Amino acid sequence: MRFSSLILLSYQIWLTEKDAGQEGDETTSMAFSRSAPIRVKNILTHALSDEQGDSSNTPCFYMCSQFQQRMKVDILMVSKEFDYRLLIRTCRNYVPKTPQAEEEDKILASYLMGMKINEDQLTLPPVSEIPDGFDLSYKRRSLRRTYQYEMDGEQFNLTVCKDQEKTVDPVETDASGFDETATKTDIHLHCEEWDQLLDEGNWEPEQIVAKLPTFLQFLRQVQRNVAP
């Protein structure tokens, strides 16, 4: 079956260290995480194994619809080796499911269930096994570490991301790994109160603006510590 409509989906897989005493492939110390360390939005399907504990030897993943980007501001620091980017993105709280969309989700989920972890690296099934009508166009791998900070009574999260990304040629018979892909470092800053207010959807602009001076102060402190 070939689907004529163009539907942009993303899938998110989180790997974690195996639970103590967990059996499985002895060549890897990693397993599929049964939950995400951050809040996942735009969820269409959440594939979760029946295994108990925080991790699983069976693939667990999220299939998500795309964000709508509303604003992007790049702040270039000519005298530094890094820059800033401010993003405003929105997501739909509810995505209606049609019979065709449900069938597409099942077909793609079936393909993703063939994922494996080899030597602590996530391996997708060969591109040649992608169902007819689907294309893999982009891959990204991110090693993340999150730290919590407190400043003037406000809670902040700092996440350091070591990202590798690549586009995939749809005509390739196999998608190679990331061994020859350059690593880019991103630092994500979050205000706990902002995240909570925005997630709940019950907020006023004044509540966000009121925290901006403290957030910028935290940003400057981070900048001093990471500036070359």
JSON list of C-alpha atoms in Angstrom, two decimals:
[
{"chain": "A", "resi": 1, "resn": "MET", "atom": "CA", "xyz": [0.00, 0.00, 0.00]},
{"chain": "A", "resi": 2, "resn": "ARG", "atom": "CA", "xyz": [1.29, 3.47, -0.84]},
{"chain": "A", "resi": 3, "resn": "PHE", "atom": "CA", "xyz": [-0.03, 6.57, 0.90]},
{"chain": "A", "resi": 4, "resn": "SER", "atom": "CA", "xyz": [-0.36, 9.62, -1.31]},
{"chain": "A", "resi": 5, "resn": "SER", "atom": "CA", "xyz": [-0.55, 12.27, 1.40]},
{"chain": "A", "resi": 6, "resn": "LEU", "atom": "CA", "xyz": [2.61, 13.87, 2.82]},
{"chain": "A", "resi": 7, "resn": "ILE", "atom": "CA", "xyz": [2.69, 13.46, 6.60]},
{"chain": "A", "resi": 8, "resn": "LEU", "atom": "CA", "xyz": [5.70, 14.67, 8.58]},
{"chain": "A", "resi": 9, "resn": "LEU", "atom": "CA", "xyz": [6.29, 12.61, 11.70]},
{"chain": "A", "resi": 10, "resn": "SER", "atom": "CA", "xyz": [9.13, 12.31, 14.13]},
{"chain": "A", "resi": 11, "resn": "TYR", "atom": "CA", "xyz": [9.95, 9.47, 16.47]},
{"chain": "A", "resi": 12, "resn": "GLN", "atom": "CA", "xyz": [11.81, 9.74, 19.76]},
{"chain": "A", "resi": 13, "resn": "ILE", "atom": "CA", "xyz": [13.70, 6.91, 21.43]},
{"chain": "A", "resi": 14, "resn": "TRP", "atom": "CA", "xyz": [15.49, 7.26, 24.75]},
{"chain": "A", "resi": 15, "resn": "LEU", "atom": "CA", "xyz": [18.27, 4.91, 25.83]},
{"chain": "A", "resi": 16, "resn": "THR", "atom": "CA", "xyz": [19.33, 4.40, 29.43]},
{"chain": "A", "resi": 17, "resn": "GLU", "atom": "CA", "xyz": [21.62, 2.16, 31.42]},
{"chain": "A", "resi": 18, "resn": "LYS", "atom": "CA", "xyz": [20.17, -1.26, 32.13]},
{"chain": "A", "resi": 19, "resn": "ASP", "atom": "CA", "xyz": [18.42, -1.92, 35.40]},
{"chain": "A", "resi": 20, "resn": "ALA", "atom": "CA", "xyz": [20.47, -3.85, 37.93]},
{"chain": "A", "resi": 21, "resn": "GLY", "atom": "CA", "xyz": [20.09, -7.56, 37.27]},
{"chain": "A", "resi": 22, "resn": "GLN", "atom": "CA", "xyz": [18.36, -7.04, 33.92]},
{"chain": "A", "resi": 23, "resn": "GLU", "atom": "CA", "xyz": [19.05, -9.84, 31.46]},
{"chain": "A", "resi": 24, "resn": "GLY", "atom": "CA", "xyz": [19.54, -9.48, 27.73]},
{"chain": "A", "resi": 25, "resn": "ASP", "atom": "CA", "xyz": [22.34, -8.85, 25.26]},
{"chain": "A", "resi": 26, "resn": "GLU", "atom": "CA", "xyz": [25.58, -8.89, 27.27]},
{"chain": "A", "resi": 27, "resn": "THR", "atom": "CA", "xyz": [27.43, -6.88, 24.60]},
{"chain": "A", "resi": 28, "resn": "THR", "atom": "CA", "xyz": [25.62, -3.67, 25.53]},
{"chain": "A", "resi": 29, "resn": "SER", "atom": "CA", "xyz": [25.03, -1.86, 28.80]},
{"chain": "A", "resi": 30, "resn": "MET", "atom": "CA", "xyz": [22.16, 0.19, 27.38]},
{"chain": "A", "resi": 31, "resn": "ALA", "atom": "CA", "xyz": [18.44, -0.52, 27.13]},
{"chain": "A", "resi": 32, "resn": "PHE", "atom": "CA", "xyz": [15.32, 1.25, 25.90]},
{"chain": "A", "resi": 33, "resn": "SER", "atom": "CA", "xyz": [13.94, 3.67, 28.47]},
{"chain": "A", "resi": 34, "resn": "ARG", "atom": "CA", "xyz": [10.26, 3.13, 29.27]},
{"chain": "A", "resi": 35, "resn": "SER", "atom": "CA", "xyz": [9.81, 6.84, 29.99]},
{"chain": "A", "resi": 36, "resn": "ALA", "atom": "CA", "xyz": [11.32, 10.07, 28.65]},
{"chain": "A", "resi": 37, "resn": "PRO", "atom": "CA", "xyz": [13.46, 12.27, 30.92]},
{"chain": "A", "resi": 38, "resn": "ILE", "atom": "CA", "xyz": [11.64, 15.34, 29.56]},
{"chain": "A", "resi": 39, "resn": "ARG", "atom": "CA", "xyz": [8.01, 16.00, 28.71]},
{"chain": "A", "resi": 40, "resn": "VAL", "atom": "CA", "xyz": [7.22, 14.76, 25.21]},
{"chain": "A", "resi": 41, "resn": "LYS", "atom": "CA", "xyz": [4.66, 16.76, 23.25]},
{"chain": "A", "resi": 42, "resn": "ASN", "atom": "CA", "xyz": [2.59, 16.15, 20.11]},
{"chain": "A", "resi": 43, "resn": "ILE", "atom": "CA", "xyz": [2.36, 12.43, 20.92]},
{"chain": "A", "resi": 44, "resn": "LEU", "atom": "CA", "xyz": [0.50, 10.35, 18.35]},
{"chain": "A", "resi": 45, "resn": "THR", "atom": "CA", "xyz": [1.57, 6.90, 19.54]},
{"chain": "A", "resi": 46, "resn": "HIS", "atom": "CA", "xyz": [3.51, 5.69, 22.57]},
{"chain": "A", "resi": 47, "resn": "ALA", "atom": "CA", "xyz": [4.85, 2.17, 22.08]},
{"chain": "A", "resi": 48, "resn": "LEU", "atom": "CA", "xyz": [5.55, 0.68, 25.50]},
{"chain": "A", "resi": 49, "resn": "SER", "atom": "CA", "xyz": [6.73, -2.85, 26.23]},
{"chain": "A", "resi": 50, "resn": "ASP", "atom": "CA", "xyz": [5.18, -5.13, 28.84]},
{"chain": "A", "resi": 51, "resn": "GLU", "atom": "CA", "xyz": [8.47, -5.46, 30.71]},
{"chain": "A", "resi": 52, "resn": "GLN", "atom": "CA", "xyz": [8.67, -4.13, 34.26]},
{"chain": "A", "resi": 53, "resn": "GLY", "atom": "CA", "xyz": [11.12, -1.54, 35.56]},
{"chain": "A", "resi": 54, "resn": "ASP", "atom": "CA", "xyz": [12.48, 1.69, 34.13]},
{"chain": "A", "resi": 55, "resn": "SER", "atom": "CA", "xyz": [14.13, 0.08, 31.10]},
{"chain": "A", "resi": 56, "resn": "SER", "atom": "CA", "xyz": [13.33, -2.57, 28.53]},
{"chain": "A", "resi": 57, "resn": "ASN", "atom": "CA", "xyz": [15.11, -4.81, 26.04]},
{"chain": "A", "resi": 58, "resn": "THR", "atom": "CA", "xyz": [12.11, -4.36, 23.72]},
{"chain": "A", "resi": 59, "resn": "PRO", "atom": "CA", "xyz": [11.85, -1.09, 21.73]},
{"chain": "A", "resi": 60, "resn": "CYS", "atom": "CA", "xyz": [9.93, 1.72, 23.44]},
{"chain": "A", "resi": 61, "resn": "PHE", "atom": "CA", "xyz": [9.37, 4.93, 21.52]},
{"chain": "A", "resi": 62, "resn": "TYR", "atom": "CA", "xyz": [7.14, 7.94, 20.85]},
{"chain": "A", "resi": 63, "resn": "MET", "atom": "CA", "xyz": [5.72, 8.88, 17.45]},
{"chain": "A", "resi": 64, "resn": "CYS", "atom": "CA", "xyz": [4.97, 12.61, 17.32]},
{"chain": "A", "resi": 65, "resn": "SER", "atom": "CA", "xyz": [3.56, 15.19, 14.95]},
{"chain": "A", "resi": 66, "resn": "GLN", "atom": "CA", "xyz": [5.64, 18.21, 13.99]},
{"chain": "A", "resi": 67, "resn": "PHE", "atom": "CA", "xyz": [5.80, 21.48, 15.93]},
{"chain": "A", "resi": 68, "resn": "GLN", "atom": "CA", "xyz": [4.68, 24.70, 14.31]},
{"chain": "A", "resi": 69, "resn": "GLN", "atom": "CA", "xyz": [7.50, 27.24, 14.50]},
{"chain": "A", "resi": 70, "resn": "ARG", "atom": "CA", "xyz": [6.15, 30.71, 15.23]},
{"chain": "A", "resi": 71, "resn": "MET", "atom": "CA", "xyz": [9.33, 32.68, 15.80]},
{"chain": "A", "resi": 72, "resn": "LYS", "atom": "CA", "xyz": [13.08, 32.16, 15.62]},
{"chain": "A", "resi": 73, "resn": "VAL", "atom": "CA", "xyz": [15.65, 34.75, 16.66]},
{"chain": "A", "resi": 74, "resn": "ASP", "atom": "CA", "xyz": [19.37, 34.11, 16.17]},
{"chain": "A", "resi": 75, "resn": "ILE", "atom": "CA", "xyz": [21.79, 36.21, 18.25]},
{"chain": "A", "resi": 76, "resn": "LEU", "atom": "CA", "xyz": [25.28, 35.95, 16.77]},
{"chain": "A", "resi": 77, "resn": "MET", "atom": "CA", "xyz": [28.25, 36.56, 19.06]},
{"chain": "A", "resi": 78, "resn": "VAL", "atom": "CA", "xyz": [31.03, 37.53, 16.65]},
{"chain": "A", "resi": 79, "resn": "SER", "atom": "CA", "xyz": [33.67, 37.67, 19.38]},
{"chain": "A", "resi": 80, "resn": "LYS", "atom": "CA", "xyz": [32.70, 34.25, 20.77]},
{"chain": "A", "resi": 81, "resn": "GLU", "atom": "CA", "xyz": [32.65, 30.72, 19.42]},
{"chain": "A", "resi": 82, "resn": "PHE", "atom": "CA", "xyz": [28.96, 30.26, 20.17]},
{"chain": "A", "resi": 83, "resn": "ASP", "atom": "CA", "xyz": [25.66, 32.04, 19.58]},
{"chain": "A", "resi": 84, "resn": "TYR", "atom": "CA", "xyz": [22.10, 32.08, 20.95]},
{"chain": "A", "resi": 85, "resn": "ARG", "atom": "CA", "xyz": [18.77, 31.06, 19.49]},
{"chain": "A", "resi": 86, "resn": "LEU", "atom": "CA", "xyz": [15.33, 31.90, 20.87]},
{"chain": "A", "resi": 87, "resn": "LEU", "atom": "CA", "xyz": [12.46, 29.75, 19.63]},
{"chain": "A", "resi": 88, "resn": "ILE", "atom": "CA", "xyz": [8.71, 29.95, 20.03]},
{"chain": "A", "resi": 89, "resn": "ARG", "atom": "CA", "xyz": [6.94, 26.79, 18.91]},
{"chain": "A", "resi": 90, "resn": "THR", "atom": "CA", "xyz": [3.39, 25.61, 19.34]},
{"chain": "A", "resi": 91, "resn": "CYS", "atom": "CA", "xyz": [1.87, 22.16, 19.35]},
{"chain": "A", "resi": 92, "resn": "ARG", "atom": "CA", "xyz": [-1.61, 20.77, 19.04]},
{"chain": "A", "resi": 93, "resn": "ASN", "atom": "CA", "xyz": [-3.10, 19.31, 22.21]},
{"chain": "A", "resi": 94, "resn": "TYR", "atom": "CA", "xyz": [-5.25, 16.96, 20.15]},
{"chain": "A", "resi": 95, "resn": "VAL", "atom": "CA", "xyz": [-4.66, 15.49, 16.71]},
{"chain": "A", "resi": 96, "resn": "PRO", "atom": "CA", "xyz": [-7.77, 13.78, 15.28]},
{"chain": "A", "resi": 97, "resn": "LYS", "atom": "CA", "xyz": [-7.17, 10.25, 14.03]},
{"chain": "A", "resi": 98, "resn": "THR", "atom": "CA", "xyz": [-8.66, 9.04, 10.77]},
{"chain": "A", "resi": 99, "resn": "PRO", "atom": "CA", "xyz": [-8.76, 5.33, 9.85]},
{"chain": "A", "resi": 100, "resn": "GLN", "atom": "CA", "xyz": [-5.97, 5.96, 7.32]},
{"chain": "A", "resi": 101, "resn": "ALA", "atom": "CA", "xyz": [-3.83, 7.75, 9.92]},
{"chain": "A", "resi": 102, "resn": "GLU", "atom": "CA", "xyz": [-4.30, 4.91, 12.40]},
{"chain": "A", "resi": 103, "resn": "GLU", "atom": "CA", "xyz": [-3.24, 2.38, 9.75]},
{"chain": "A", "resi": 104, "resn": "GLU", "atom": "CA", "xyz": [-0.16, 4.47, 8.90]},
{"chain": "A", "resi": 105, "resn": "ASP", "atom": "CA", "xyz": [0.80, 4.63, 12.58]},
{"chain": "A", "resi": 106, "resn": "LYS", "atom": "CA", "xyz": [0.53, 0.85, 12.93]},
{"chain": "A", "resi": 107, "resn": "ILE", "atom": "CA", "xyz": [2.66, 0.23, 9.83]},
{"chain": "A", "resi": 108, "resn": "LEU", "atom": "CA", "xyz": [5.40, 2.63, 10.94]},
{"chain": "A", "resi": 109, "resn": "ALA", "atom": "CA", "xyz": [5.32, 1.33, 14.53]},
{"chain": "A", "resi": 110, "resn": "SER", "atom": "CA", "xyz": [5.76, -2.21, 13.21]},
{"chain": "A", "resi": 111, "resn": "TYR", "atom": "CA", "xyz": [8.90, -1.11, 11.35]},
{"chain": "A", "resi": 112, "resn": "LEU", "atom": "CA", "xyz": [10.32, 0.67, 14.41]},
{"chain": "A", "resi": 113, "resn": "MET", "atom": "CA", "xyz": [9.80, -2.43, 16.56]},
{"chain": "A", "resi": 114, "resn": "GLY", "atom": "CA", "xyz": [12.74, -3.88, 14.61]},
{"chain": "A", "resi": 115, "resn": "MET", "atom": "CA", "xyz": [15.18, -1.47, 16.27]},
{"chain": "A", "resi": 116, "resn": "LYS", "atom": "CA", "xyz": [18.10, -2.97, 18.18]},
{"chain": "A", "resi": 117, "resn": "ILE", "atom": "CA", "xyz": [20.91, -1.80, 20.44]},
{"chain": "A", "resi": 118, "resn": "ASN", "atom": "CA", "xyz": [24.31, -3.03, 19.31]},
{"chain": "A", "resi": 119, "resn": "GLU", "atom": "CA", "xyz": [27.40, -2.10, 21.32]},
{"chain": "A", "resi": 120, "resn": "ASP", "atom": "CA", "xyz": [25.49, 0.72, 23.02]},
{"chain": "A", "resi": 121, "resn": "GLN", "atom": "CA", "xyz": [24.38, 2.16, 19.66]},
{"chain": "A", "resi": 122, "resn": "LEU", "atom": "CA", "xyz": [20.80, 2.30, 18.40]},
{"chain": "A", "resi": 123, "resn": "THR", "atom": "CA", "xyz": [20.39, 0.52, 15.07]},
{"chain": "A", "resi": 124, "resn": "LEU", "atom": "CA", "xyz": [17.37, 0.97, 12.84]},
{"chain": "A", "resi": 125, "resn": "PRO", "atom": "CA", "xyz": [16.16, -1.75, 10.49]},
{"chain": "A", "resi": 126, "resn": "PRO", "atom": "CA", "xyz": [17.64, -1.36, 6.98]},
{"chain": "A", "resi": 127, "resn": "VAL", "atom": "CA", "xyz": [16.18, 1.43, 4.88]},
{"chain": "A", "resi": 128, "resn": "SER", "atom": "CA", "xyz": [15.24, -1.25, 2.35]},
{"chain": "A", "resi": 129, "resn": "GLU", "atom": "CA", "xyz": [12.73, -2.56, 4.91]},
{"chain": "A", "resi": 130, "resn": "ILE", "atom": "CA", "xyz": [10.91, 0.75, 5.29]},
{"chain": "A", "resi": 131, "resn": "PRO", "atom": "CA", "xyz": [7.27, 0.15, 4.29]},
{"chain": "A", "resi": 132, "resn": "ASP", "atom": "CA", "xyz": [6.16, 1.30, 0.87]},
{"chain": "A", "resi": 133, "resn": "GLY", "atom": "CA", "xyz": [5.07, 4.93, 1.00]},
{"chain": "A", "resi": 134, "resn": "PHE", "atom": "CA", "xyz": [7.38, 5.95, 3.86]},
{"chain": "A", "resi": 135, "resn": "ASP", "atom": "CA", "xyz": [10.78, 7.66, 3.64]},
{"chain": "A", "resi": 136, "resn": "LEU", "atom": "CA", "xyz": [13.47, 8.24, 6.26]},
{"chain": "A", "resi": 137, "resn": "SER", "atom": "CA", "xyz": [14.84, 11.73, 5.62]},
{"chain": "A", "resi": 138, "resn": "TYR", "atom": "CA", "xyz": [16.62, 12.82, 8.80]},
{"chain": "A", "resi": 139, "resn": "LYS", "atom": "CA", "xyz": [18.38, 11.27, 11.80]},
{"chain": "A", "resi": 140, "resn": "ARG", "atom": "CA", "xyz": [19.67, 12.84, 15.00]},
{"chain": "A", "resi": 141, "resn": "ARG", "atom": "CA", "xyz": [21.48, 11.42, 18.01]},
{"chain": "A", "resi": 142, "resn": "SER", "atom": "CA", "xyz": [21.82, 13.42, 21.20]},
{"chain": "A", "resi": 143, "resn": "LEU", "atom": "CA", "xyz": [23.74, 12.64, 24.39]},
{"chain": "A", "resi": 144, "resn": "ARG", "atom": "CA", "xyz": [22.16, 14.76, 27.12]},
{"chain": "A", "resi": 145, "resn": "ARG", "atom": "CA", "xyz": [23.03, 15.61, 30.70]},
{"chain": "A", "resi": 146, "resn": "THR", "atom": "CA", "xyz": [20.72, 17.80, 32.77]},
{"chain": "A", "resi": 147, "resn": "TYR", "atom": "CA", "xyz": [21.73, 19.85, 35.81]},
{"chain": "A", "resi": 148, "resn": "GLN", "atom": "CA", "xyz": [19.53, 21.79, 38.22]},
{"chain": "A", "resi": 149, "resn": "TYR", "atom": "CA", "xyz": [20.36, 25.25, 39.55]},
{"chain": "A", "resi": 150, "resn": "GLU", "atom": "CA", "xyz": [18.74, 27.70, 41.93]},
{"chain": "A", "resi": 151, "resn": "MET", "atom": "CA", "xyz": [19.15, 31.48, 41.71]},
{"chain": "A", "resi": 152, "resn": "ASP", "atom": "CA", "xyz": [17.27, 34.02, 43.83]},
{"chain": "A", "resi": 153, "resn": "GLY", "atom": "CA", "xyz": [14.75, 31.35, 44.76]},
{"chain": "A", "resi": 154, "resn": "GLU", "atom": "CA", "xyz": [14.07, 30.39, 41.13]},
{"chain": "A", "resi": 155, "resn": "GLN", "atom": "CA", "xyz": [14.68, 26.88, 39.79]},
{"chain": "A", "resi": 156, "resn": "PHE", "atom": "CA", "xyz": [16.43, 26.43, 36.44]},
{"chain": "A", "resi": 157, "resn": "ASN", "atom": "CA", "xyz": [17.48, 23.44, 34.37]},
{"chain": "A", "resi": 158, "resn": "LEU", "atom": "CA", "xyz": [20.58, 23.38, 32.20]},
{"chain": "A", "resi": 159, "resn": "THR", "atom": "CA", "xyz": [20.83, 20.58, 29.63]},
{"chain": "A", "resi": 160, "resn": "VAL", "atom": "CA", "xyz": [24.07, 20.02, 27.74]},
{"chain": "A", "resi": 161, "resn": "CYS", "atom": "CA", "xyz": [23.48, 18.22, 24.43]},
{"chain": "A", "resi": 162, "resn": "LYS", "atom": "CA", "xyz": [26.11, 16.58, 22.26]},
{"chain": "A", "resi": 163, "resn": "ASP", "atom": "CA", "xyz": [24.19, 16.35, 18.98]},
{"chain": "A", "resi": 164, "resn": "GLN", "atom": "CA", "xyz": [24.94, 14.52, 15.75]},
{"chain": "A", "resi": 165, "resn": "GLU", "atom": "CA", "xyz": [22.55, 14.88, 12.84]},
{"chain": "A", "resi": 166, "resn": "LYS", "atom": "CA", "xyz": [22.39, 13.92, 9.19]},
{"chain": "A", "resi": 167, "resn": "THR", "atom": "CA", "xyz": [20.00, 13.83, 6.29]},
{"chain": "A", "resi": 168, "resn": "VAL", "atom": "CA", "xyz": [19.28, 10.48, 4.67]},
{"chain": "A", "resi": 169, "resn": "ASP", "atom": "CA", "xyz": [19.05, 9.97, 0.93]},
{"chain": "A", "resi": 170, "resn": "PRO", "atom": "CA", "xyz": [15.77, 8.09, 0.29]},
{"chain": "A", "resi": 171, "resn": "VAL", "atom": "CA", "xyz": [17.41, 6.07, -2.51]},
{"chain": "A", "resi": 172, "resn": "GLU", "atom": "CA", "xyz": [20.06, 4.62, -0.20]},
{"chain": "A", "resi": 173, "resn": "THR", "atom": "CA", "xyz": [19.63, 0.94, 0.59]},
{"chain": "A", "resi": 174, "resn": "ASP", "atom": "CA", "xyz": [20.94, 1.45, 4.10]},
{"chain": "A", "resi": 175, "resn": "ALA", "atom": "CA", "xyz": [21.37, 4.40, 6.46]},
{"chain": "A", "resi": 176, "resn": "SER", "atom": "CA", "xyz": [24.87, 4.54, 7.91]},
{"chain": "A", "resi": 177, "resn": "GLY", "atom": "CA", "xyz": [25.60, 5.47, 11.51]},
{"chain": "A", "resi": 178, "resn": "PHE", "atom": "CA", "xyz": [27.07, 8.61, 13.01]},
{"chain": "A", "resi": 179, "resn": "ASP", "atom": "CA", "xyz": [30.74, 7.60, 13.19]},
{"chain": "A", "resi": 180, "resn": "GLU", "atom": "CA", "xyz": [31.78, 10.19, 10.59]},
{"chain": "A", "resi": 181, "resn": "THR", "atom": "CA", "xyz": [29.28, 12.86, 11.64]},
{"chain": "A", "resi": 182, "resn": "ALA", "atom": "CA", "xyz": [30.54, 15.96, 13.43]},
{"chain": "A", "resi": 183, "resn": "THR", "atom": "CA", "xyz": [29.31, 16.61, 16.97]},
{"chain": "A", "resi": 184, "resn": "LYS", "atom": "CA", "xyz": [27.64, 19.92, 17.81]},
{"chain": "A", "resi": 185, "resn": "THR", "atom": "CA", "xyz": [27.19, 21.13, 21.37]},
{"chain": "A", "resi": 186, "resn": "ASP", "atom": "CA", "xyz": [23.91, 22.78, 22.37]},
{"chain": "A", "resi": 187, "resn": "ILE", "atom": "CA", "xyz": [23.05, 24.14, 25.81]},
{"chain": "A", "resi": 188, "resn": "HIS", "atom": "CA", "xyz": [19.34, 24.35, 26.65]},
{"chain": "A", "resi": 189, "resn": "LEU", "atom": "CA", "xyz": [18.18, 26.55, 29.52]},
{"chain": "A", "resi": 190, "resn": "HIS", "atom": "CA", "xyz": [14.75, 26.16, 31.11]},
{"chain": "A", "resi": 191, "resn": "CYS", "atom": "CA", "xyz": [12.89, 27.99, 33.85]},
{"chain": "A", "resi": 192, "resn": "GLU", "atom": "CA", "xyz": [10.91, 25.48, 35.92]},
{"chain": "A", "resi": 193, "resn": "GLU", "atom": "CA", "xyz": [8.02, 27.87, 36.57]},
{"chain": "A", "resi": 194, "resn": "TRP", "atom": "CA", "xyz": [7.76, 28.83, 32.90]},
{"chain": "A", "resi": 195, "resn": "ASP", "atom": "CA", "xyz": [7.65, 25.19, 31.84]},
{"chain": "A", "resi": 196, "resn": "GLN", "atom": "CA", "xyz": [4.94, 24.40, 34.38]},
{"chain": "A", "resi": 197, "resn": "LEU", "atom": "CA", "xyz": [2.79, 27.40, 33.45]},
{"chain": "A", "resi": 198, "resn": "LEU", "atom": "CA", "xyz": [3.09, 26.76, 29.72]},
{"chain": "A", "resi": 199, "resn": "ASP", "atom": "CA", "xyz": [2.33, 23.06, 30.13]},
{"chain": "A", "resi": 200, "resn": "GLU", "atom": "CA", "xyz": [-0.81, 23.83, 32.13]},
{"chain": "A", "resi": 201, "resn": "GLY", "atom": "CA", "xyz": [-1.90, 26.43, 29.58]},
{"chain": "A", "resi": 202, "resn": "ASN", "atom": "CA", "xyz": [-3.16, 28.78, 32.29]},
{"chain": "A", "resi": 203, "resn": "TRP", "atom": "CA", "xyz": [-0.79, 31.75, 32.21]},
{"chain": "A", "resi": 204, "resn": "GLU", "atom": "CA", "xyz": [-0.61, 35.46, 31.53]},
{"chain": "A", "resi": 205, "resn": "PRO", "atom": "CA", "xyz": [2.18, 37.28, 29.63]},
{"chain": "A", "resi": 206, "resn": "GLU", "atom": "CA", "xyz": [3.02, 39.28, 32.76]},
{"chain": "A", "resi": 207, "resn": "GLN", "atom": "CA", "xyz": [3.90, 36.04, 34.60]},
{"chain": "A", "resi": 208, "resn": "ILE", "atom": "CA", "xyz": [6.46, 35.15, 31.95]},
{"chain": "A", "resi": 209, "resn": "VAL", "atom": "CA", "xyz": [7.94, 38.64, 31.66]},
{"chain": "A", "resi": 210, "resn": "ALA", "atom": "CA", "xyz": [8.30, 38.96, 35.45]},
{"chain": "A", "resi": 211, "resn": "LYS", "atom": "CA", "xyz": [10.81, 36.10, 35.50]},
{"chain": "A", "resi": 212, "resn": "LEU", "atom": "CA", "xyz": [12.81, 37.36, 32.51]},
{"chain": "A", "resi": 213, "resn": "PRO", "atom": "CA", "xyz": [15.40, 39.44, 34.49]},
{"chain": "A", "resi": 214, "resn": "THR", "atom": "CA", "xyz": [16.31, 36.46, 36.68]},
{"chain": "A", "resi": 215, "resn": "PHE", "atom": "CA", "xyz": [16.45, 34.17, 33.65]},
{"chain": "A", "resi": 216, "resn": "LEU", "atom": "CA", "xyz": [18.80, 36.56, 31.84]},
{"chain": "A", "resi": 217, "resn": "GLN", "atom": "CA", "xyz": [20.96, 36.76, 34.95]},
{"chain": "A", "resi": 218, "resn": "PHE", "atom": "CA", "xyz": [21.19, 32.97, 34.94]},
{"chain": "A", "resi": 219, "resn": "LEU", "atom": "CA", "xyz": [22.01, 33.08, 31.21]},
{"chain": "A", "resi": 220, "resn": "ARG", "atom": "CA", "xyz": [24.90, 35.49, 31.84]},
{"chain": "A", "resi": 221, "resn": "GLN", "atom": "CA", "xyz": [26.28, 33.25, 34.57]},
{"chain": "A", "resi": 222, "resn": "VAL", "atom": "CA", "xyz": [26.19, 30.27, 32.23]},
{"chain": "A", "resi": 223, "resn": "GLN", "atom": "CA", "xyz": [27.84, 32.35, 29.51]},
{"chain": "A", "resi": 224, "resn": "ARG", "atom": "CA", "xyz": [30.75, 33.26, 31.79]},
{"chain": "A", "resi": 225, "resn": "ASN", "atom": "CA", "xyz": [31.34, 29.59, 32.57]},
{"chain": "A", "resi": 226, "resn": "VAL", "atom": "CA", "xyz": [31.24, 28.31, 28.99]},
{"chain": "A", "resi": 227, "resn": "ALA", "atom": "CA", "xyz": [32.82, 31.24, 27.14]},
{"chain": "A", "resi": 228, "resn": "PRO", "atom": "CA", "xyz": [36.17, 30.27, 25.57]}
]
